[in-house]
Tab-separated table of C-alpha atoms in Angstrom:
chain	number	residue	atom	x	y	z
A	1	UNK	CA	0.184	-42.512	43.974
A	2	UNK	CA	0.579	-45.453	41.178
A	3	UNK	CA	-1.306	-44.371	38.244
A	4	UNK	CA	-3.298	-46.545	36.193
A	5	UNK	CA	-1.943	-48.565	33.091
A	6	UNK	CA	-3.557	-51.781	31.878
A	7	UNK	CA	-2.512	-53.829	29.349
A	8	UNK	CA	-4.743	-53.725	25.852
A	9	UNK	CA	-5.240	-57.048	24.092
A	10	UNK	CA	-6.714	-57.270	20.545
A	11	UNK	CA	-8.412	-60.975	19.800
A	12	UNK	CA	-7.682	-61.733	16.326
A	13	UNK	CA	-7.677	-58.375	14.766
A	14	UNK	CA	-8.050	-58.187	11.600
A	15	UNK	CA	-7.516	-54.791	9.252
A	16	UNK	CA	-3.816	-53.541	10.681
A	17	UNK	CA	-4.825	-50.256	10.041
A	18	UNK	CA	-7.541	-50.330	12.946
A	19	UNK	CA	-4.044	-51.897	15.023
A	20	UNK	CA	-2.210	-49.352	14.318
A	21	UNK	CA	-4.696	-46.874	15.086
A	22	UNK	CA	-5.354	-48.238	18.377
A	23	UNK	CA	-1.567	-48.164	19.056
A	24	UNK	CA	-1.798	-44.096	18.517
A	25	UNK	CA	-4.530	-43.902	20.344
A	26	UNK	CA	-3.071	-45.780	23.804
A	27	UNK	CA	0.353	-44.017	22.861
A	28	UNK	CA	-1.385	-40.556	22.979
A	29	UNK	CA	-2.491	-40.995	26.685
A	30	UNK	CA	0.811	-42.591	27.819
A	31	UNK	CA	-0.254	-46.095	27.994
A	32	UNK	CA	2.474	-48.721	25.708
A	33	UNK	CA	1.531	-52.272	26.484
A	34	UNK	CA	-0.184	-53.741	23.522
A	35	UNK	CA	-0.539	-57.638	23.195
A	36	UNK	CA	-1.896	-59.531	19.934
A	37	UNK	CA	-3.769	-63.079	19.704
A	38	UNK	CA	-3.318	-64.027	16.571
A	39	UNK	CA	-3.904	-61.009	14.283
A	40	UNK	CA	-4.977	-61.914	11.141
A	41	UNK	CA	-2.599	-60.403	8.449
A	42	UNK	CA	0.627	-61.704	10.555
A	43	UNK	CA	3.008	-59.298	12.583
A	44	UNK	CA	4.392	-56.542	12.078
A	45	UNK	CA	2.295	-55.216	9.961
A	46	UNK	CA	2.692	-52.565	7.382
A	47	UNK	CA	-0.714	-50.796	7.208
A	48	UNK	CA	-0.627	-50.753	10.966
A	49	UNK	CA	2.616	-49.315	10.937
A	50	UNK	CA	0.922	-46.664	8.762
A	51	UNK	CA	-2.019	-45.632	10.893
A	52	UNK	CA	-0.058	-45.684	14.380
A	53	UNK	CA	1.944	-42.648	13.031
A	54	UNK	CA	4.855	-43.463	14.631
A	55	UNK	CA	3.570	-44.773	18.100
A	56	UNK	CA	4.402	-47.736	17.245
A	57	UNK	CA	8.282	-46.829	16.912
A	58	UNK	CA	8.254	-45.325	20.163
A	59	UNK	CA	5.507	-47.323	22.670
A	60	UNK	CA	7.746	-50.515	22.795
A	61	UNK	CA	7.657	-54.485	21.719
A	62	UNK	CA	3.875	-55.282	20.968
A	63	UNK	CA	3.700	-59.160	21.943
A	64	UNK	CA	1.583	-61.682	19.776
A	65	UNK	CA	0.143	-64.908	21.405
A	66	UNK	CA	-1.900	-67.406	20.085
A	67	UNK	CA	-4.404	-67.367	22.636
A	68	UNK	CA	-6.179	-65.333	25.195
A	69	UNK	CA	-5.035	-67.337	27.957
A	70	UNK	CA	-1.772	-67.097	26.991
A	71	UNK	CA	-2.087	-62.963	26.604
A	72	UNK	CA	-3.164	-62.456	29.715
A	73	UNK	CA	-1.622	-64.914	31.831
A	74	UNK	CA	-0.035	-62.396	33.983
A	75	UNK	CA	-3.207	-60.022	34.347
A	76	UNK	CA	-5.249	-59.933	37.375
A	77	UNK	CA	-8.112	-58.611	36.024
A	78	UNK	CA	-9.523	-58.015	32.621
A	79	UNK	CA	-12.394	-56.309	31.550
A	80	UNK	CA	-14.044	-58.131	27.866
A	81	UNK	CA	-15.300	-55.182	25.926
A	82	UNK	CA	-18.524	-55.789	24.079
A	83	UNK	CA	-21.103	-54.440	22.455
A	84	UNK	CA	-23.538	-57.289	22.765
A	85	UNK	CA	-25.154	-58.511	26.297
A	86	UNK	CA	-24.193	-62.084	26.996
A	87	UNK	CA	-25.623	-64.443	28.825
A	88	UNK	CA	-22.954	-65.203	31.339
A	89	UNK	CA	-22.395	-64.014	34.934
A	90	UNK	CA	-20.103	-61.523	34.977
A	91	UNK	CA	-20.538	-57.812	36.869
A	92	UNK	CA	-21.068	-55.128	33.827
A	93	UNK	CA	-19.397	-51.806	33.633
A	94	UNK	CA	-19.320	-48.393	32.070
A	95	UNK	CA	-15.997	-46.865	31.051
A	96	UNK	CA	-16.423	-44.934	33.896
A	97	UNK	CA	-17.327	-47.465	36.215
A	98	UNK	CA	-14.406	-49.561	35.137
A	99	UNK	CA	-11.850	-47.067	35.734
A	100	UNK	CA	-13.313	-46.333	39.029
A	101	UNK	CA	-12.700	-50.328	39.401
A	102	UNK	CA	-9.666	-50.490	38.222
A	103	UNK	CA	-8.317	-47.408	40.487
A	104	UNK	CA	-9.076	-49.404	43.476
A	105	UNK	CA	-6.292	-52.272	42.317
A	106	UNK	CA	-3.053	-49.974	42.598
A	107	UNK	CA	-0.422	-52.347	42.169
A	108	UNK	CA	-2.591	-54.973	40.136
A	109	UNK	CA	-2.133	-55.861	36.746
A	110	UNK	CA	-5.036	-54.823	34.818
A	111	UNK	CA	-6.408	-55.533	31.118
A	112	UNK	CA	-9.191	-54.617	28.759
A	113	UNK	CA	-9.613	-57.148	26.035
A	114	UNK	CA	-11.303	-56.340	22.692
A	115	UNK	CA	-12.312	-58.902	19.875
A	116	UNK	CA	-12.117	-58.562	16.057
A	117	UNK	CA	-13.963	-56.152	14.169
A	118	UNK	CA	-16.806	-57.995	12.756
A	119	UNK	CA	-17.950	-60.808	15.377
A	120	UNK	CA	-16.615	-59.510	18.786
A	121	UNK	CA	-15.284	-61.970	21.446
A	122	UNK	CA	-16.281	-65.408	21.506
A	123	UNK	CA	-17.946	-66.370	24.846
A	124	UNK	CA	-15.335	-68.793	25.961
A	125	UNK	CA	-13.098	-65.535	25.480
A	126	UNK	CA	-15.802	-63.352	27.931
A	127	UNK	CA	-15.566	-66.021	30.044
A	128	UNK	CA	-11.830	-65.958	30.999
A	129	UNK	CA	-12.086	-62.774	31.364
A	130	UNK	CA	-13.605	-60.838	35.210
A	131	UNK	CA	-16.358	-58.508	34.107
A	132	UNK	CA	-17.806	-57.254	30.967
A	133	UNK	CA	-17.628	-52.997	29.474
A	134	UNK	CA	-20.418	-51.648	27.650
A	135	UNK	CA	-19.615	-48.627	25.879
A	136	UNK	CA	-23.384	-46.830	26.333
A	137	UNK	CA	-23.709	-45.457	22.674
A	138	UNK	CA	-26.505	-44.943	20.153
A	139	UNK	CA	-29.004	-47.863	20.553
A	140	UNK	CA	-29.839	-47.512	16.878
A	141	UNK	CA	-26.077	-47.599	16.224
A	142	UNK	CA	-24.007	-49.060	18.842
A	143	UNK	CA	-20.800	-50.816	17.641
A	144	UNK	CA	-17.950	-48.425	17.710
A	145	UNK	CA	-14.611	-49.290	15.847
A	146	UNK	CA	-12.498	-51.629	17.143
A	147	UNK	CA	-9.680	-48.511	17.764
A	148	UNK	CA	-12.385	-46.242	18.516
A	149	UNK	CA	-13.312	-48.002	21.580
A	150	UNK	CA	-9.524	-47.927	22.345
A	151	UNK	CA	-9.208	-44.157	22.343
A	152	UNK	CA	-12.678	-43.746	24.414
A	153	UNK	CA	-11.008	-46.114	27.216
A	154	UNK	CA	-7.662	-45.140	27.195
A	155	UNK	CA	-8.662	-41.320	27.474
A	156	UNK	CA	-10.829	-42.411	30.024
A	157	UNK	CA	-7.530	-44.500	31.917
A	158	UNK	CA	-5.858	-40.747	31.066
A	159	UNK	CA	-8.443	-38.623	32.674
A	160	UNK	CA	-8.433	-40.796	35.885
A	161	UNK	CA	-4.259	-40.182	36.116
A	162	UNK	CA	-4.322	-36.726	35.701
A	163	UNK	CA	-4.283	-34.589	38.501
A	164	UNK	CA	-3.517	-31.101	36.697
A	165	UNK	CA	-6.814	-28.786	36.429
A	166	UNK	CA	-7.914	-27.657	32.964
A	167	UNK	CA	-5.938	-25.554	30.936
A	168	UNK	CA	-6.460	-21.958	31.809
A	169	UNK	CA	-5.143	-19.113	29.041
A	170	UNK	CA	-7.656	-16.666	29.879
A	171	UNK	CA	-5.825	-13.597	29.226
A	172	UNK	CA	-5.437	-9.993	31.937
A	173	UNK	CA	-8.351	-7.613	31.133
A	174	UNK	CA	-7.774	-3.867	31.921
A	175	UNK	CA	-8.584	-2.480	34.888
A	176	UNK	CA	-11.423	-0.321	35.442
A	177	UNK	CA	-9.966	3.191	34.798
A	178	UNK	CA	-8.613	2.358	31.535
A	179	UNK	CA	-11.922	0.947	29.850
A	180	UNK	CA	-13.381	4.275	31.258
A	181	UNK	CA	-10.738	6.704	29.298
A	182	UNK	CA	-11.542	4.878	26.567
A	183	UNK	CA	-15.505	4.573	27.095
A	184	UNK	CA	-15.277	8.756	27.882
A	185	UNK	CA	-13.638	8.824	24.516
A	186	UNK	CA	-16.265	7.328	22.415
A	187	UNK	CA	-19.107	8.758	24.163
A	188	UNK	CA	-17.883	12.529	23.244
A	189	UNK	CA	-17.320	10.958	19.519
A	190	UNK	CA	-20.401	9.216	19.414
A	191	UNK	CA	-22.202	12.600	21.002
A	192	UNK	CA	-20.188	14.580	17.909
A	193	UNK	CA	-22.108	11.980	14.959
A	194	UNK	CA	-25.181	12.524	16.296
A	195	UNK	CA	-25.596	8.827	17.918
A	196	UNK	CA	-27.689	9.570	20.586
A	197	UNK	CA	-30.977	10.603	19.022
A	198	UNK	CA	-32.756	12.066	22.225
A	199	UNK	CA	-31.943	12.649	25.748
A	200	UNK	CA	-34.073	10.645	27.388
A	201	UNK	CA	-32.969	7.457	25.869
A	202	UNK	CA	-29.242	8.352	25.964
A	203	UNK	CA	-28.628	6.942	29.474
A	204	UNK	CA	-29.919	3.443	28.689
A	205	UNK	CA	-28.250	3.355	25.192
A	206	UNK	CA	-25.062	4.368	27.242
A	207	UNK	CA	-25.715	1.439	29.719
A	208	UNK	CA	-26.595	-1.400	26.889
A	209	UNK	CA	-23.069	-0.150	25.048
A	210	UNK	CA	-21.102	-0.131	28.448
A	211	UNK	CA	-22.077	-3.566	28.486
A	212	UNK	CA	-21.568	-4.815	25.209
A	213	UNK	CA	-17.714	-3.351	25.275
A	214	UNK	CA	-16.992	-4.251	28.835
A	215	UNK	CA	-18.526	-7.992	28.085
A	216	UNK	CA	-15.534	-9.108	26.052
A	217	UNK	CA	-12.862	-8.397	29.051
A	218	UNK	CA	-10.604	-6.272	26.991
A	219	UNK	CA	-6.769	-6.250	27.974
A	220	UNK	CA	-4.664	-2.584	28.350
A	221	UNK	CA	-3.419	-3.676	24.835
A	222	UNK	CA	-6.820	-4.161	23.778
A	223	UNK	CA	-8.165	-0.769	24.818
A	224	UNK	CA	-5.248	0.597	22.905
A	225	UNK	CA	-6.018	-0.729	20.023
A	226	UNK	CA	-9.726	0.442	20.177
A	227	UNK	CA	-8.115	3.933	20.647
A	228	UNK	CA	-6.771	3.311	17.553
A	229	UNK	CA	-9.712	2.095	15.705
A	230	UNK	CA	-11.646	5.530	16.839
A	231	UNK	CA	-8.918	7.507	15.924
A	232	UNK	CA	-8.941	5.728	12.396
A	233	UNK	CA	-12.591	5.818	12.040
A	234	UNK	CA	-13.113	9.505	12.786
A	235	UNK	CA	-9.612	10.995	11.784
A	236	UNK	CA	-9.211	12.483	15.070
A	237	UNK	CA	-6.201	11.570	17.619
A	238	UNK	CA	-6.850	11.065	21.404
A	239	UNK	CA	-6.275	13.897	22.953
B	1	UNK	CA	-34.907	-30.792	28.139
B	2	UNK	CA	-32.990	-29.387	25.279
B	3	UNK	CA	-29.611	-31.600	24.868
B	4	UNK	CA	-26.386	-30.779	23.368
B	5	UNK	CA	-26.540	-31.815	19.594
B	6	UNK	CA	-23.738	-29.598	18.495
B	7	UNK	CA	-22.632	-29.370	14.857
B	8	UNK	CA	-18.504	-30.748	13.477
B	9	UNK	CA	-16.904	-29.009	10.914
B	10	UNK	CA	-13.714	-30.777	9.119
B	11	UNK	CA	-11.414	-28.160	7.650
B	12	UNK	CA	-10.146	-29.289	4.474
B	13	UNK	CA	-10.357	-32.937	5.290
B	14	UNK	CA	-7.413	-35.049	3.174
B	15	UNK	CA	-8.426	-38.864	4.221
B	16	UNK	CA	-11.817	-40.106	2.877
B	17	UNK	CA	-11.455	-42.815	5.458
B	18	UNK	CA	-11.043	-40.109	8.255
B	19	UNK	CA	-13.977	-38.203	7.050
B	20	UNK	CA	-16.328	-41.841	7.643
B	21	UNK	CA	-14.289	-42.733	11.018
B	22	UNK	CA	-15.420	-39.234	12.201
B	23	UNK	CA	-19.261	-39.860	10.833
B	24	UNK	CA	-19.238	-43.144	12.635
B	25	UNK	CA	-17.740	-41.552	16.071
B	26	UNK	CA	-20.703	-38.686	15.882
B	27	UNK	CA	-23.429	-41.491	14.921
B	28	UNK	CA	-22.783	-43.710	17.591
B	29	UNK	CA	-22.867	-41.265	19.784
B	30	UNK	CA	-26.281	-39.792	18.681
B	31	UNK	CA	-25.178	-36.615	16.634
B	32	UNK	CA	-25.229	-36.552	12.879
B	33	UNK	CA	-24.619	-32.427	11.824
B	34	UNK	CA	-21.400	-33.039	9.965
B	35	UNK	CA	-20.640	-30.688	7.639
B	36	UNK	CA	-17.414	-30.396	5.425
B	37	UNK	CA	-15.224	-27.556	4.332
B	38	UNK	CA	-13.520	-28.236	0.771
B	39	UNK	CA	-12.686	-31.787	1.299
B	40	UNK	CA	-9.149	-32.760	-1.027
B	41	UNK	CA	-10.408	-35.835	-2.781
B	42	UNK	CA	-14.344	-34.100	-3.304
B	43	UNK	CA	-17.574	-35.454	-2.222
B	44	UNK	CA	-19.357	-38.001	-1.585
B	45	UNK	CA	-16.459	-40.289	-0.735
B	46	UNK	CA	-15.932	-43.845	-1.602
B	47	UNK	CA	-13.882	-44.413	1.381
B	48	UNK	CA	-15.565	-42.256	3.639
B	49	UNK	CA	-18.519	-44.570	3.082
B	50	UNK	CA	-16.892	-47.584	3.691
B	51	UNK	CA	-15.490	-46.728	7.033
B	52	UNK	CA	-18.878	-44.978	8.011
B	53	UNK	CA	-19.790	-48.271	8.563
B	54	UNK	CA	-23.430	-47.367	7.046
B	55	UNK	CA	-23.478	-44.098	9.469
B	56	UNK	CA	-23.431	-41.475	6.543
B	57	UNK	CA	-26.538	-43.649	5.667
B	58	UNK	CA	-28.589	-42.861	8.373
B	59	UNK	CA	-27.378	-39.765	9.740
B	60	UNK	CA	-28.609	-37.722	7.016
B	61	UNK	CA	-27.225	-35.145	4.029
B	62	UNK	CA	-23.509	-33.962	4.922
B	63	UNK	CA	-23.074	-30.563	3.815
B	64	UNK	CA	-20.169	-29.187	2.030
B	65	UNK	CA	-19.241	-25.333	2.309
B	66	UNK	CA	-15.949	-23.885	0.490
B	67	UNK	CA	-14.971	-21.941	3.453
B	68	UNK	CA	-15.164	-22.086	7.122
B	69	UNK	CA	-17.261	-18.871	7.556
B	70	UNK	CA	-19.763	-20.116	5.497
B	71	UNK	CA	-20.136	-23.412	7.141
B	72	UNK	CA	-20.181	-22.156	9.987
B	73	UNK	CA	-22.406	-19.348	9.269
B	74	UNK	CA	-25.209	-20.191	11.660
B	75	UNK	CA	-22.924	-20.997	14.633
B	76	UNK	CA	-23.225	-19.192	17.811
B	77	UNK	CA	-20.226	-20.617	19.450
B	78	UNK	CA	-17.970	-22.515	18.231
B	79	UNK	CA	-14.500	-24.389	19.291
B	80	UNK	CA	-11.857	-24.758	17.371
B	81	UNK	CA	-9.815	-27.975	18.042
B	82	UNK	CA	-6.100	-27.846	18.151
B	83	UNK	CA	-2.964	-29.698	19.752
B	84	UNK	CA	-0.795	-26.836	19.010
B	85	UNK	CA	-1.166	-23.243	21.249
B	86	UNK	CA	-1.884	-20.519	19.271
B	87	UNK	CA	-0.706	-17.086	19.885
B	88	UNK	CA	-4.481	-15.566	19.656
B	89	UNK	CA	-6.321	-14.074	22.618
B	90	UNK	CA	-9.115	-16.866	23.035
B	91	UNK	CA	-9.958	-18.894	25.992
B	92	UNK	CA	-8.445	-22.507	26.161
B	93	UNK	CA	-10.587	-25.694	27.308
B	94	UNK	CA	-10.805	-28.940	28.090
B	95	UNK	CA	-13.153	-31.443	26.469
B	96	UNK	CA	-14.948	-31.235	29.895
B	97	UNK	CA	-14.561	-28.170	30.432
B	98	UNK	CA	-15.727	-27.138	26.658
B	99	UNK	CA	-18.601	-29.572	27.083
B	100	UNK	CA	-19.868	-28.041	30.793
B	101	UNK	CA	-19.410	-24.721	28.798
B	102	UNK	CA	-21.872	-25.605	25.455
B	103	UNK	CA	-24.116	-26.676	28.310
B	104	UNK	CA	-25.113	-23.500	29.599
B	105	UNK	CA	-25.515	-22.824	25.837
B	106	UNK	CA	-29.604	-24.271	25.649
B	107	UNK	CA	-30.854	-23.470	22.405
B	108	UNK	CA	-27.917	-21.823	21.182
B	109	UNK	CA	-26.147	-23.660	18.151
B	110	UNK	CA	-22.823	-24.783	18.848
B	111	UNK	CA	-19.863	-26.432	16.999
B	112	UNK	CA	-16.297	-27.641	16.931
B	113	UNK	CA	-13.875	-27.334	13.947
B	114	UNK	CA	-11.057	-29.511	13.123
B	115	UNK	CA	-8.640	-29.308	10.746
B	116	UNK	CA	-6.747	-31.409	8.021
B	117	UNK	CA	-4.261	-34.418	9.437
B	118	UNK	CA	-1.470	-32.968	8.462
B	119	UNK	CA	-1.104	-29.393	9.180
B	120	UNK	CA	-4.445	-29.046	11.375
B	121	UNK	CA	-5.976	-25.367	11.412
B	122	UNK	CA	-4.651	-22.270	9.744
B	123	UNK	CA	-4.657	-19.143	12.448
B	124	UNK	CA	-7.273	-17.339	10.576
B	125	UNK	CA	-9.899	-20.221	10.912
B	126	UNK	CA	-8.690	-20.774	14.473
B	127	UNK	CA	-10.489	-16.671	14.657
B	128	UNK	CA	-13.258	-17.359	13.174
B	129	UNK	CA	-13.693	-19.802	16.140
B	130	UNK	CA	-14.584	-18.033	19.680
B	131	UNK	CA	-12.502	-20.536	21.775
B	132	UNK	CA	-9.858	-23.357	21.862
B	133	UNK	CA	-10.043	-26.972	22.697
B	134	UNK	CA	-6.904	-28.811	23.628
B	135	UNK	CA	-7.124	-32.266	24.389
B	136	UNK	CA	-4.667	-33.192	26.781
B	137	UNK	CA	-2.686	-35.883	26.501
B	138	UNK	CA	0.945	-37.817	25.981
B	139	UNK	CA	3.440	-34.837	25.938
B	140	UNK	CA	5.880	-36.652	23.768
B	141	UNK	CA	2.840	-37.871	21.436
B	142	UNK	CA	0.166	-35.543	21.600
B	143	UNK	CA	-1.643	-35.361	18.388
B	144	UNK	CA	-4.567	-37.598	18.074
B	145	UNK	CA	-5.822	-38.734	14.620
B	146	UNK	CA	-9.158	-36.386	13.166
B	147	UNK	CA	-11.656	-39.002	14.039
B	148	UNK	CA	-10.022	-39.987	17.329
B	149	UNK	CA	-10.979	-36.402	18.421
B	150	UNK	CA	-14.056	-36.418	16.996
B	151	UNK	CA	-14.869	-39.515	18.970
B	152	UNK	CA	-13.398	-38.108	22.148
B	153	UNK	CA	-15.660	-35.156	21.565
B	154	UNK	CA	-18.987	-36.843	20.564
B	155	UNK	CA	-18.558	-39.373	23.559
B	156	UNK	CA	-18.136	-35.880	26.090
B	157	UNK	CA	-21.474	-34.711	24.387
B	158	UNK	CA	-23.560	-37.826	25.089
B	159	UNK	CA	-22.475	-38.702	28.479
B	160	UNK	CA	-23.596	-34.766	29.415
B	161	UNK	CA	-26.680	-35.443	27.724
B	162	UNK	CA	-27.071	-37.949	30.334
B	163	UNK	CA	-27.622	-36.138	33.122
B	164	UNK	CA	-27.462	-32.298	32.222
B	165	UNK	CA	-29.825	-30.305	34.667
B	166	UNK	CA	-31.771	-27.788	32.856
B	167	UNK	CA	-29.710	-24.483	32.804
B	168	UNK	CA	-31.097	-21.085	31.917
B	169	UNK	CA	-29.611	-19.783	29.083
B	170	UNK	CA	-27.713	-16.892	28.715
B	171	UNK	CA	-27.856	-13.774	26.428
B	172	UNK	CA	-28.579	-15.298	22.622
B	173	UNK	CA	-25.095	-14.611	20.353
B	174	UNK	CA	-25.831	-13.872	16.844
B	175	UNK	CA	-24.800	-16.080	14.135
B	176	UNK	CA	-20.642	-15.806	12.603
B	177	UNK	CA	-22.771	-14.502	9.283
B	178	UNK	CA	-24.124	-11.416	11.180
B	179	UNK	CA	-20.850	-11.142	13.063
B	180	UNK	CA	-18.537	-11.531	9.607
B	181	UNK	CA	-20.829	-8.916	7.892
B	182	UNK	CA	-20.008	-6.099	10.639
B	183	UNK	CA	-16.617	-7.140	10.564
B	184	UNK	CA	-16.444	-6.614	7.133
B	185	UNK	CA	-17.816	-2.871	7.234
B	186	UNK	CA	-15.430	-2.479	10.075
B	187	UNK	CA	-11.897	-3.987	7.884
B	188	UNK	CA	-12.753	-1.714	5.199
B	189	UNK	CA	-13.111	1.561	7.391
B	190	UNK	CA	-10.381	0.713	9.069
B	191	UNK	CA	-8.301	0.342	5.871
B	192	UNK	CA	-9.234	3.706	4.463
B	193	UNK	CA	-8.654	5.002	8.028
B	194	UNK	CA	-5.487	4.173	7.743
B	195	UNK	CA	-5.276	1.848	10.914
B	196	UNK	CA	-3.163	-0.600	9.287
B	197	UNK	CA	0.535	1.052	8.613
B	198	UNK	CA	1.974	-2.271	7.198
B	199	UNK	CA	0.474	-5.132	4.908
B	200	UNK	CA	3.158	-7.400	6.711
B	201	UNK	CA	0.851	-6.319	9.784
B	202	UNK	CA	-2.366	-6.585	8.734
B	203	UNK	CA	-3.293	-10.262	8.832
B	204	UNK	CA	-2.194	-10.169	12.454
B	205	UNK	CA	-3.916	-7.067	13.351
B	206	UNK	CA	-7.097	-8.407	12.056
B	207	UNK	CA	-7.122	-12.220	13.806
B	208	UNK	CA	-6.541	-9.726	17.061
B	209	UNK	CA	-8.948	-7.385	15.836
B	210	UNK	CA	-11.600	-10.421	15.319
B	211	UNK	CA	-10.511	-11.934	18.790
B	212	UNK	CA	-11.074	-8.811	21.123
B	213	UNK	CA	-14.465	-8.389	19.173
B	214	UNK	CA	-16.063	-11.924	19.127
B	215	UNK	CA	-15.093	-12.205	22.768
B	216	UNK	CA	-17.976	-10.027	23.968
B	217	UNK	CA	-20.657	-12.644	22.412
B	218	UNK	CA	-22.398	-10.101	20.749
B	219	UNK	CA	-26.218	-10.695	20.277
B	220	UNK	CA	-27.779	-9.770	16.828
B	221	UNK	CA	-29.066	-6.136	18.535
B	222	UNK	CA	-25.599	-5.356	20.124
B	223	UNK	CA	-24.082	-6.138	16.485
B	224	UNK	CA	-26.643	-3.870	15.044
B	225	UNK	CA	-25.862	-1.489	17.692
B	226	UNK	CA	-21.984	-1.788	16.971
B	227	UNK	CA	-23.107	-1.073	13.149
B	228	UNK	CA	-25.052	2.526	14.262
B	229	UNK	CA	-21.616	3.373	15.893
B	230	UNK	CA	-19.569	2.271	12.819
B	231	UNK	CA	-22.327	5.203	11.384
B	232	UNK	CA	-21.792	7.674	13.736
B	233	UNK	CA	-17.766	7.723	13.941
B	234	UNK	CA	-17.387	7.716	10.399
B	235	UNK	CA	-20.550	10.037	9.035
B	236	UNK	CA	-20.667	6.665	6.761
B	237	UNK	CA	-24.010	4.940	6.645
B	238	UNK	CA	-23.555	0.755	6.219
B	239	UNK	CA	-24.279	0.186	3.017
């Protein structure tokens, strides 16, 4: 199955750190093609060279244009990302809703095109572009930064390739007849030091510390080393 | 409905200007308890302010703690955040999979913890923390800048607070502070048990020790509970 990697295009950036960081950012979730319309402080560009952490070593040639048209002459279909609703035509999508999009064009050439920092994209820049993105954010605070929306879309575009299921580490807990040595163990200890202060509410304090012990899904190894703790606690060995 | 508003912890921060990207990232996405843990150039932050981007003005006081446990005292459950596996018996999520997690969490206080850029956490924070978060990613560049992850993170939280159906909660965890007091008790009894044979040992011992305990969830009774049997095994009463 072809996976999904668009093309990013910064419109006149202009701190090279927020570059640089948007660099790392498409880097860390495998996506490399990074165009520039006229960034402000020329190319390359030391600060961003700073903030990308190396990405920018390794991701490949990041092209500079003068214009939008010229950046994405060879894209099929761009999505202008912005903050602000415009008055203009265009379908408007979530991050999610745009990947969705975009997953239906295997074999197109796809783009999401971001403006500078402080004003955003012009409209004649929306305008050559196919739909608009709204990040949905804070309404009382709304604007993310210009590499910030980078990450949220490019983890998004990472997401949408990745087949694997989470992570799983969960480790082996002990089978039944080994938490019950142990539990046998304490009870007779805890019996000894005078624990369980009547009869009648022994069984229940028995059941509420069955399961507060069996709750944490202790391993063999970790059974042992409760053994151990009892045996260091009380001075007595298992016998 | 109660939504996830969980609190971020930054370990030792180094970058002013990652300490205001992060406050941003959390702002625009609707959550503002950030709290720091011995930040290297102090606080408040010249730098931090100016990439807040006026966040850290409305978001309200960010507290600073000299050590994790204590700013993280009042956590229930809490996530460490880390690119690197750790060799410490604690389940391993996904952002989604972390975030469908702190959802069954109603009314419980949550958290993630990151560390500083360079080195991220040390392994005894990472156990002070009841779980992992990996964010997956670029194998050959997998390490996201501090406020990329925050943003990641924070932009999880408020698309779950979209939609979240209401979900009972579960049993109520006590807070690290009641947890870290047992614990405590429990090191030094241990110590003049004579559990630990080596100092070379010990530090291990104890992050395993801490891991096979915190893994049960323990709720303020079960802890007080786990206190009486401290009592009982030794003859000791807490002090």
């Amino acid at each position: 199955m072809p996976e999904n990697r668009p093309v990013f295009i910064l419109v006149r950036p202009q701190m090279g750190e927020n570059i640089g960081a948007a660099a790392r950012a498409m880097w860390n979730f495998g996506l490399r093609d990074l165009r520039l319309v006229a960034p402000r402080d020329g190319w390359p560009n030391r600060a961003a060279d700073d903030t990308s952490s190396g990405a920018l070593d390794e991701m490949g040639e990041v092209r500079v244009f003068s214009t939008l048209a010229e950046a994405a002459a060879d894209v099929q279909f761009s999505f202008a990302v912005t903050a602000r609703p415009r008055d203009i035509a265009k379908p408007v999508f979530t991050p999610n809703g745009a990947i969705a999009d975009i997953t239906t064009r295997a074999g197109q050439k796809t783009g999401f095109v971001l403006g500078p920092e402080r004003t955003g994209l012009e409209n004649d820049e929306v305008a050559l572009c196919h739909a608009i993105l709204t990040i949905p954010a804070n309404p009382a605070f709304p604007a993310l930064n210009l590499a910030q929306s980078v990450l949220l879309i490019a983890w998004e575009i990472f997401k949408s390739n990745d087949a694997t299921a989470a992570i799983e580490a969960r480790h082996e807990p002990a089978k039944l007849a080994d938490f019950e040595a142990m539990f046998a163990r304490l009870e007779g200890l805890l019996k000894d030091g005078g624990f369980f202060k009547t009869d009648i509410q022994k069984p229940t304090m028995i059941r509420n510390l069955r399961a507060m012990l069996m709750r944490g899904e202790w391993s063999e190894q970790e059974i042992r080393t409760f053994q151990g703790i009892l045996s260091a606690l009380t001075g007595k060995n298992k016998v």
